[in-house]
Amino acid sequence: GESVGLHLPTLSVQEGDNSIINCAYSNSASDYFIWYKQESGKGPQFIIDIRSNMDKRQGQRVTVLLNKTVKHLSLQIAATQPGDSAVYFCAENQGNNNDMRFGAGTRLTVKP
Amino acid sequence: DGGITQSPKYLFRKEGQNVTLSCEQNLNHDAMYWYRQDPGQGLRLIYYSQIVNDFQKGDIAEGYSVSREKKESFPLTVTSAQKNPTAFYLCASISQGSYGYTFGSGTRLTVV
């Protein structure tokens, strides 16, 4: 079946640097994508979303880019801080009963 | 504050025992979901409910049961038929017409 996946399981960056977390998806019918942040022992928290009719969306210190041609999604975090250390998931909403499909996640570690 | 409350945070189950995980939301959301999270894997859907007194199986429903007698509540029972129940369980909800889930803080279930 179709699934959402991630290129890298771990990412380590220096505090203050920019982080880029990638995600590949395979369901071309998905119309909505979300990035979640999950800290250890907690539930995922919504970070930012993007619809399939957009290619870029910006939030506070975060930007999501969507490349439908290669079915690729990325999350960019500017000036990464220690509090950004967490696992980041991408998820796609396939528009069927709000059925969200999640990738395995990327663990981001920020070094001081 | 509105949100989703999962309890207990930690739960220990003996072999052959049924246990019930609680999920309560005061967001007035229509749909509720149960996911299982294992290390290094994405979230996998167990059961979901779009309306009261109705629910559907997800990808890994075997060994689990749910009920939806009230809009606010969606308890999950892990039965003795679930042979590998040790995992982190997440409850989520969403309102009709929205796209992003709100997650609870999770219950960590361990078989002893």
PDB file of C-alpha atoms in Angstrom:
ATOM      1  CA  GLY A   1       0.000   0.000   0.000  1.00  0.00           C
ATOM      2  CA  GLU A   2       0.985   3.620  -0.261  1.00  0.00           C
ATOM      3  CA  SER A   3       2.785   5.138   2.672  1.00  0.00           C
ATOM      4  CA  VAL A   4       4.578   8.152   3.982  1.00  0.00           C
ATOM      5  CA  GLY A   5       8.267   7.782   4.684  1.00  0.00           C
ATOM      6  CA  LEU A   6      11.275   9.786   5.747  1.00  0.00           C
ATOM      7  CA  HIS A   7      14.742  10.006   4.234  1.00  0.00           C
ATOM      8  CA  LEU A   8      16.729  10.088   7.494  1.00  0.00           C
ATOM      9  CA  PRO A   9      15.927   8.648  10.901  1.00  0.00           C
ATOM     10  CA  THR A  10      18.215  11.061  12.806  1.00  0.00           C
ATOM     11  CA  LEU A  11      19.497  14.576  12.335  1.00  0.00           C
ATOM     12  CA  SER A  12      21.991  16.409  14.525  1.00  0.00           C
ATOM     13  CA  VAL A  13      22.521  20.154  14.179  1.00  0.00           C
ATOM     14  CA  GLN A  14      24.339  22.882  16.024  1.00  0.00           C
ATOM     15  CA  GLU A  15      22.308  25.375  17.981  1.00  0.00           C
ATOM     16  CA  GLY A  16      21.594  28.387  15.804  1.00  0.00           C
ATOM     17  CA  ASP A  17      21.905  26.497  12.528  1.00  0.00           C
ATOM     18  CA  ASN A  18      18.990  25.833  10.216  1.00  0.00           C
ATOM     19  CA  SER A  19      17.492  22.328  10.122  1.00  0.00           C
ATOM     20  CA  ILE A  20      15.883  20.593   7.189  1.00  0.00           C
ATOM     21  CA  ILE A  21      13.810  17.473   7.719  1.00  0.00           C
ATOM     22  CA  ASN A  22      12.615  15.581   4.658  1.00  0.00           C
ATOM     23  CA  CYS A  23       9.673  13.365   3.877  1.00  0.00           C
ATOM     24  CA  ALA A  24       8.660  11.362   0.828  1.00  0.00           C
ATOM     25  CA  TYR A  25       5.071  10.454   0.104  1.00  0.00           C
ATOM     26  CA  SER A  26       3.642   8.188  -2.521  1.00  0.00           C
ATOM     27  CA  ASN A  27      -0.094   8.866  -2.593  1.00  0.00           C
ATOM     28  CA  SER A  28      -0.601  11.495  -5.260  1.00  0.00           C
ATOM     29  CA  ALA A  29      -4.240  11.818  -4.187  1.00  0.00           C
ATOM     30  CA  SER A  30      -3.326  13.215  -0.769  1.00  0.00           C
ATOM     31  CA  ASP A  31      -4.568  16.770  -0.485  1.00  0.00           C
ATOM     32  CA  TYR A  32      -3.203  17.897   2.849  1.00  0.00           C
ATOM     33  CA  PHE A  33       0.042  17.466   4.725  1.00  0.00           C
ATOM     34  CA  ILE A  34       1.000  18.166   8.304  1.00  0.00           C
ATOM     35  CA  TRP A  35       4.198  18.252  10.294  1.00  0.00           C
ATOM     36  CA  TYR A  36       4.041  17.193  13.928  1.00  0.00           C
ATOM     37  CA  LYS A  37       6.605  17.499  16.695  1.00  0.00           C
ATOM     38  CA  GLN A  38       6.759  14.831  19.389  1.00  0.00           C
ATOM     39  CA  GLU A  39       8.817  15.243  22.523  1.00  0.00           C
ATOM     40  CA  SER A  40       9.819  12.225  24.543  1.00  0.00           C
ATOM     41  CA  GLY A  41       6.875  10.613  26.345  1.00  0.00           C
ATOM     42  CA  LYS A  42       4.347  13.086  24.951  1.00  0.00           C
ATOM     43  CA  GLY A  43       1.771  13.182  22.203  1.00  0.00           C
ATOM     44  CA  PRO A  44       2.509  14.794  18.823  1.00  0.00           C
ATOM     45  CA  GLN A  45       1.928  18.528  18.526  1.00  0.00           C
ATOM     46  CA  PHE A  46       0.837  20.265  15.335  1.00  0.00           C
ATOM     47  CA  ILE A  47       3.558  22.464  13.842  1.00  0.00           C
ATOM     48  CA  ILE A  48       2.468  23.502  10.386  1.00  0.00           C
ATOM     49  CA  ASP A  49       0.327  22.272   7.517  1.00  0.00           C
ATOM     50  CA  ILE A  50       0.112  22.736   3.785  1.00  0.00           C
ATOM     51  CA  ARG A  51      -2.495  21.976   1.164  1.00  0.00           C
ATOM     52  CA  SER A  52      -1.668  20.264  -2.083  1.00  0.00           C
ATOM     53  CA  ASN A  53      -2.447  23.419  -4.092  1.00  0.00           C
ATOM     54  CA  MET A  54       0.440  25.236  -2.387  1.00  0.00           C
ATOM     55  CA  ASP A  55       4.186  24.741  -2.632  1.00  0.00           C
ATOM     56  CA  LYS A  56       5.328  26.735   0.363  1.00  0.00           C
ATOM     57  CA  ARG A  57       3.978  27.889   3.680  1.00  0.00           C
ATOM     58  CA  GLN A  58       5.722  29.782   6.446  1.00  0.00           C
ATOM     59  CA  GLY A  59       5.141  29.901  10.154  1.00  0.00           C
ATOM     60  CA  GLN A  60       7.128  31.183  13.056  1.00  0.00           C
ATOM     61  CA  ARG A  61      10.704  29.940  12.411  1.00  0.00           C
ATOM     62  CA  VAL A  62       9.324  27.060  10.341  1.00  0.00           C
ATOM     63  CA  THR A  63       8.694  26.655   6.635  1.00  0.00           C
ATOM     64  CA  VAL A  64       7.135  23.711   4.860  1.00  0.00           C
ATOM     65  CA  LEU A  65       7.895  23.068   1.197  1.00  0.00           C
ATOM     66  CA  LEU A  66       5.887  20.764  -0.997  1.00  0.00           C
ATOM     67  CA  ASN A  67       7.204  19.429  -4.284  1.00  0.00           C
ATOM     68  CA  LYS A  68       4.411  17.487  -5.917  1.00  0.00           C
ATOM     69  CA  THR A  69       6.500  16.597  -8.946  1.00  0.00           C
ATOM     70  CA  VAL A  70       8.778  14.375  -6.881  1.00  0.00           C
ATOM     71  CA  LYS A  71       6.301  13.842  -4.045  1.00  0.00           C
ATOM     72  CA  HIS A  72       8.545  15.388  -1.460  1.00  0.00           C
ATOM     73  CA  LEU A  73       7.811  17.392   1.656  1.00  0.00           C
ATOM     74  CA  SER A  74      10.302  19.203   3.834  1.00  0.00           C
ATOM     75  CA  LEU A  75      10.296  21.086   7.104  1.00  0.00           C
ATOM     76  CA  GLN A  76      12.798  23.855   7.589  1.00  0.00           C
ATOM     77  CA  ILE A  77      13.490  25.176  11.080  1.00  0.00           C
ATOM     78  CA  ALA A  78      15.401  28.434  11.254  1.00  0.00           C
ATOM     79  CA  ALA A  79      17.875  29.164  14.046  1.00  0.00           C
ATOM     80  CA  THR A  80      17.373  25.777  15.664  1.00  0.00           C
ATOM     81  CA  GLN A  81      17.174  25.854  19.453  1.00  0.00           C
ATOM     82  CA  PRO A  82      17.651  23.132  22.097  1.00  0.00           C
ATOM     83  CA  GLY A  83      13.879  23.131  22.628  1.00  0.00           C
ATOM     84  CA  ASP A  84      13.475  21.971  19.044  1.00  0.00           C
ATOM     85  CA  SER A  85      15.006  18.603  19.917  1.00  0.00           C
ATOM     86  CA  ALA A  86      12.255  16.056  19.303  1.00  0.00           C
ATOM     87  CA  VAL A  87      10.963  13.561  16.770  1.00  0.00           C
ATOM     88  CA  TYR A  88       9.305  15.161  13.772  1.00  0.00           C
ATOM     89  CA  PHE A  89       6.607  13.364  11.777  1.00  0.00           C
ATOM     90  CA  CYS A  90       5.094  14.184   8.476  1.00  0.00           C
ATOM     91  CA  ALA A  91       1.555  13.048   7.869  1.00  0.00           C
ATOM     92  CA  GLU A  92      -0.688  13.008   4.845  1.00  0.00           C
ATOM     93  CA  ASN A  93      -4.446  13.286   4.882  1.00  0.00           C
ATOM     94  CA  GLN A  94      -5.766  11.116   2.124  1.00  0.00           C
ATOM     95  CA  GLY A  95      -9.153  12.782   2.319  1.00  0.00           C
ATOM     96  CA  ASN A  96     -10.905   9.570   3.259  1.00  0.00           C
ATOM     97  CA  ASN A  97     -12.611   9.839   6.639  1.00  0.00           C
ATOM     98  CA  ASN A  98      -9.737  12.076   7.767  1.00  0.00           C
ATOM     99  CA  ASP A  99      -7.456   9.068   7.512  1.00  0.00           C
ATOM    100  CA  MET A 100      -4.009  10.359   8.348  1.00  0.00           C
ATOM    101  CA  ARG A 101      -0.908   8.351   7.413  1.00  0.00           C
ATOM    102  CA  PHE A 102       2.283   8.992   9.342  1.00  0.00           C
ATOM    103  CA  GLY A 103       5.935   8.514   8.566  1.00  0.00           C
ATOM    104  CA  ALA A 104       8.287   6.835  11.032  1.00  0.00           C
ATOM    105  CA  GLY A 105       9.731  10.161  12.139  1.00  0.00           C
ATOM    106  CA  THR A 106      13.113  11.896  12.241  1.00  0.00           C
ATOM    107  CA  ARG A 107      14.831  12.479  15.555  1.00  0.00           C
ATOM    108  CA  LEU A 108      16.313  15.978  15.654  1.00  0.00           C
ATOM    109  CA  THR A 109      19.063  16.605  18.188  1.00  0.00           C
ATOM    110  CA  VAL A 110      20.325  20.131  18.759  1.00  0.00           C
ATOM    111  CA  LYS A 111      23.857  20.432  20.086  1.00  0.00           C
ATOM    112  CA  PRO A 112      24.714  23.445  22.246  1.00  0.00           C
TER     113      PRO A 112
ATOM    114  CA  ASP B   1      -8.544  24.684  28.606  1.00  0.00           C
ATOM    115  CA  GLY B   2      -9.884  22.302  25.975  1.00  0.00           C
ATOM    116  CA  GLY B   3      -7.960  19.202  25.141  1.00  0.00           C
ATOM    117  CA  ILE B   4      -7.679  15.441  25.171  1.00  0.00           C
ATOM    118  CA  THR B   5      -6.918  13.588  28.371  1.00  0.00           C
ATOM    119  CA  GLN B   6      -5.500  10.102  28.333  1.00  0.00           C
ATOM    120  CA  SER B   7      -5.181   8.015  31.458  1.00  0.00           C
ATOM    121  CA  PRO B   8      -3.321   6.426  32.963  1.00  0.00           C
ATOM    122  CA  LYS B   9       0.056   7.683  31.764  1.00  0.00           C
ATOM    123  CA  TYR B  10       1.651   4.311  32.564  1.00  0.00           C
ATOM    124  CA  LEU B  11      -0.095   0.948  32.679  1.00  0.00           C
ATOM    125  CA  PHE B  12       1.173  -2.519  33.409  1.00  0.00           C
ATOM    126  CA  ARG B  13      -0.611  -5.632  32.225  1.00  0.00           C
ATOM    127  CA  LYS B  14      -0.155  -9.196  33.281  1.00  0.00           C
ATOM    128  CA  GLU B  15      -0.336 -12.024  30.789  1.00  0.00           C
ATOM    129  CA  GLY B  16      -3.932 -12.932  29.940  1.00  0.00           C
ATOM    130  CA  GLN B  17      -5.371  -9.745  31.390  1.00  0.00           C
ATOM    131  CA  ASN B  18      -7.617  -7.190  29.694  1.00  0.00           C
ATOM    132  CA  VAL B  19      -6.875  -3.535  30.329  1.00  0.00           C
ATOM    133  CA  THR B  20      -8.733  -0.382  29.334  1.00  0.00           C
ATOM    134  CA  LEU B  21      -7.134   2.896  28.327  1.00  0.00           C
ATOM    135  CA  SER B  22      -9.161   6.031  28.808  1.00  0.00           C
ATOM    136  CA  CYS B  23      -9.493   8.900  26.323  1.00  0.00           C
ATOM    137  CA  GLU B  24     -11.663  11.924  27.058  1.00  0.00           C
ATOM    138  CA  GLN B  25     -11.947  15.153  25.036  1.00  0.00           C
ATOM    139  CA  ASN B  26     -13.761  18.403  25.761  1.00  0.00           C
ATOM    140  CA  LEU B  27     -13.162  19.908  22.333  1.00  0.00           C
ATOM    141  CA  ASN B  28     -16.573  18.911  21.007  1.00  0.00           C
ATOM    142  CA  HIS B  29     -14.793  16.994  18.255  1.00  0.00           C
ATOM    143  CA  ASP B  30     -16.806  14.518  16.237  1.00  0.00           C
ATOM    144  CA  ALA B  31     -14.173  11.958  15.333  1.00  0.00           C
ATOM    145  CA  MET B  32     -11.776  10.125  17.622  1.00  0.00           C
ATOM    146  CA  TYR B  33      -8.889   7.796  16.874  1.00  0.00           C
ATOM    147  CA  TRP B  34      -6.580   5.337  18.573  1.00  0.00           C
ATOM    148  CA  TYR B  35      -3.028   4.854  17.348  1.00  0.00           C
ATOM    149  CA  ARG B  36      -0.267   2.561  18.443  1.00  0.00           C
ATOM    150  CA  GLN B  37       3.335   3.741  18.356  1.00  0.00           C
ATOM    151  CA  ASP B  38       6.304   1.380  18.476  1.00  0.00           C
ATOM    152  CA  PRO B  39       9.955   2.479  18.548  1.00  0.00           C
ATOM    153  CA  GLY B  40      11.233   3.463  15.115  1.00  0.00           C
ATOM    154  CA  GLN B  41       7.825   3.113  13.515  1.00  0.00           C
ATOM    155  CA  GLY B  42       5.128   5.480  12.496  1.00  0.00           C
ATOM    156  CA  LEU B  43       1.729   5.651  14.123  1.00  0.00           C
ATOM    157  CA  ARG B  44      -0.537   2.785  13.214  1.00  0.00           C
ATOM    158  CA  LEU B  45      -4.301   3.135  13.323  1.00  0.00           C
ATOM    159  CA  ILE B  46      -6.157   0.748  15.636  1.00  0.00           C
ATOM    160  CA  TYR B  47      -9.752   2.014  15.619  1.00  0.00           C
ATOM    161  CA  TYR B  48     -11.593   5.182  14.827  1.00  0.00           C
ATOM    162  CA  SER B  49     -15.047   6.601  15.380  1.00  0.00           C
ATOM    163  CA  GLN B  50     -16.731   9.309  13.325  1.00  0.00           C
ATOM    164  CA  ILE B  51     -19.905   9.554  15.439  1.00  0.00           C
ATOM    165  CA  VAL B  52     -21.355   8.260  18.669  1.00  0.00           C
ATOM    166  CA  ASN B  53     -22.263   4.564  18.717  1.00  0.00           C
ATOM    167  CA  ASP B  54     -20.278   3.885  15.572  1.00  0.00           C
ATOM    168  CA  PHE B  55     -16.656   2.881  15.039  1.00  0.00           C
ATOM    169  CA  GLN B  56     -14.479   1.209  12.410  1.00  0.00           C
ATOM    170  CA  LYS B  57     -11.412  -0.993  12.475  1.00  0.00           C
ATOM    171  CA  GLY B  58      -8.102   0.463  11.488  1.00  0.00           C
ATOM    172  CA  ASP B  59      -5.042  -1.345  10.203  1.00  0.00           C
ATOM    173  CA  ILE B  60      -4.221  -3.274  13.377  1.00  0.00           C
ATOM    174  CA  ALA B  61      -7.544  -3.819  15.181  1.00  0.00           C
ATOM    175  CA  GLU B  62      -6.982  -7.456  16.126  1.00  0.00           C
ATOM    176  CA  GLY B  63      -6.789  -7.908  19.891  1.00  0.00           C
ATOM    177  CA  TYR B  64      -8.359  -4.527  20.616  1.00  0.00           C
ATOM    178  CA  SER B  65     -11.899  -3.307  21.220  1.00  0.00           C
ATOM    179  CA  VAL B  66     -13.493   0.127  21.608  1.00  0.00           C
ATOM    180  CA  SER B  67     -16.788   1.784  22.433  1.00  0.00           C
ATOM    181  CA  ARG B  68     -18.203   5.222  21.721  1.00  0.00           C
ATOM    182  CA  GLU B  69     -21.199   5.699  23.989  1.00  0.00           C
ATOM    183  CA  LYS B  70     -20.536   9.408  24.467  1.00  0.00           C
ATOM    184  CA  LYS B  71     -19.101  12.006  22.128  1.00  0.00           C
ATOM    185  CA  GLU B  72     -16.456  12.916  24.684  1.00  0.00           C
ATOM    186  CA  SER B  73     -15.190   9.423  25.414  1.00  0.00           C
ATOM    187  CA  PHE B  74     -13.485   6.710  23.355  1.00  0.00           C
ATOM    188  CA  PRO B  75     -11.969   4.021  25.608  1.00  0.00           C
ATOM    189  CA  LEU B  76      -9.690   1.341  24.183  1.00  0.00           C
ATOM    190  CA  THR B  77      -9.544  -2.158  25.646  1.00  0.00           C
ATOM    191  CA  VAL B  78      -6.437  -4.205  25.024  1.00  0.00           C
ATOM    192  CA  THR B  79      -7.561  -7.802  25.293  1.00  0.00           C
ATOM    193  CA  SER B  80      -5.604 -10.934  26.086  1.00  0.00           C
ATOM    194  CA  ALA B  81      -5.820 -11.758  22.374  1.00  0.00           C
ATOM    195  CA  GLN B  82      -3.307  -8.996  21.659  1.00  0.00           C
ATOM    196  CA  LYS B  83      -0.050 -10.931  21.932  1.00  0.00           C
ATOM    197  CA  ASN B  84       2.340  -8.011  21.796  1.00  0.00           C
ATOM    198  CA  PRO B  85       0.630  -5.103  23.526  1.00  0.00           C
ATOM    199  CA  THR B  86       3.691  -3.314  24.867  1.00  0.00           C
ATOM    200  CA  ALA B  87       3.640   0.070  23.116  1.00  0.00           C
ATOM    201  CA  PHE B  88       2.804   3.738  23.425  1.00  0.00           C
ATOM    202  CA  TYR B  89      -0.887   4.396  22.722  1.00  0.00           C
ATOM    203  CA  LEU B  90      -2.114   7.714  21.417  1.00  0.00           C
ATOM    204  CA  CYS B  91      -5.655   9.010  21.213  1.00  0.00           C
ATOM    205  CA  ALA B  92      -6.553  11.806  18.791  1.00  0.00           C
ATOM    206  CA  SER B  93      -9.616  13.766  17.783  1.00  0.00           C
ATOM    207  CA  ILE B  94     -10.711  16.095  15.030  1.00  0.00           C
ATOM    208  CA  SER B  95     -13.777  18.163  14.280  1.00  0.00           C
ATOM    209  CA  GLN B  96     -15.807  17.704  11.120  1.00  0.00           C
ATOM    210  CA  GLY B  97     -14.359  19.707   8.260  1.00  0.00           C
ATOM    211  CA  SER B  98     -10.960  20.108   9.875  1.00  0.00           C
ATOM    212  CA  TYR B  99      -7.793  18.347   8.829  1.00  0.00           C
ATOM    213  CA  GLY B 100      -5.313  18.246  11.681  1.00  0.00           C
ATOM    214  CA  TYR B 101      -5.601  15.967  14.684  1.00  0.00           C
ATOM    215  CA  THR B 102      -5.298  16.993  18.288  1.00  0.00           C
ATOM    216  CA  PHE B 103      -3.451  14.322  20.246  1.00  0.00           C
ATOM    217  CA  GLY B 104      -3.536  13.268  23.848  1.00  0.00           C
ATOM    218  CA  SER B 105      -0.351  12.816  25.861  1.00  0.00           C
ATOM    219  CA  GLY B 106      -0.357   9.046  25.476  1.00  0.00           C
ATOM    220  CA  THR B 107      -0.430   5.918  27.625  1.00  0.00           C
ATOM    221  CA  ARG B 108       2.573   3.647  27.848  1.00  0.00           C
ATOM    222  CA  LEU B 109       1.457   0.045  28.259  1.00  0.00           C
ATOM    223  CA  THR B 110       3.904  -2.611  29.404  1.00  0.00           C
ATOM    224  CA  VAL B 111       3.341  -6.332  29.781  1.00  0.00           C
ATOM    225  CA  VAL B 112       4.859  -7.752  32.955  1.00  0.00           C
TER     226      VAL B 112
END
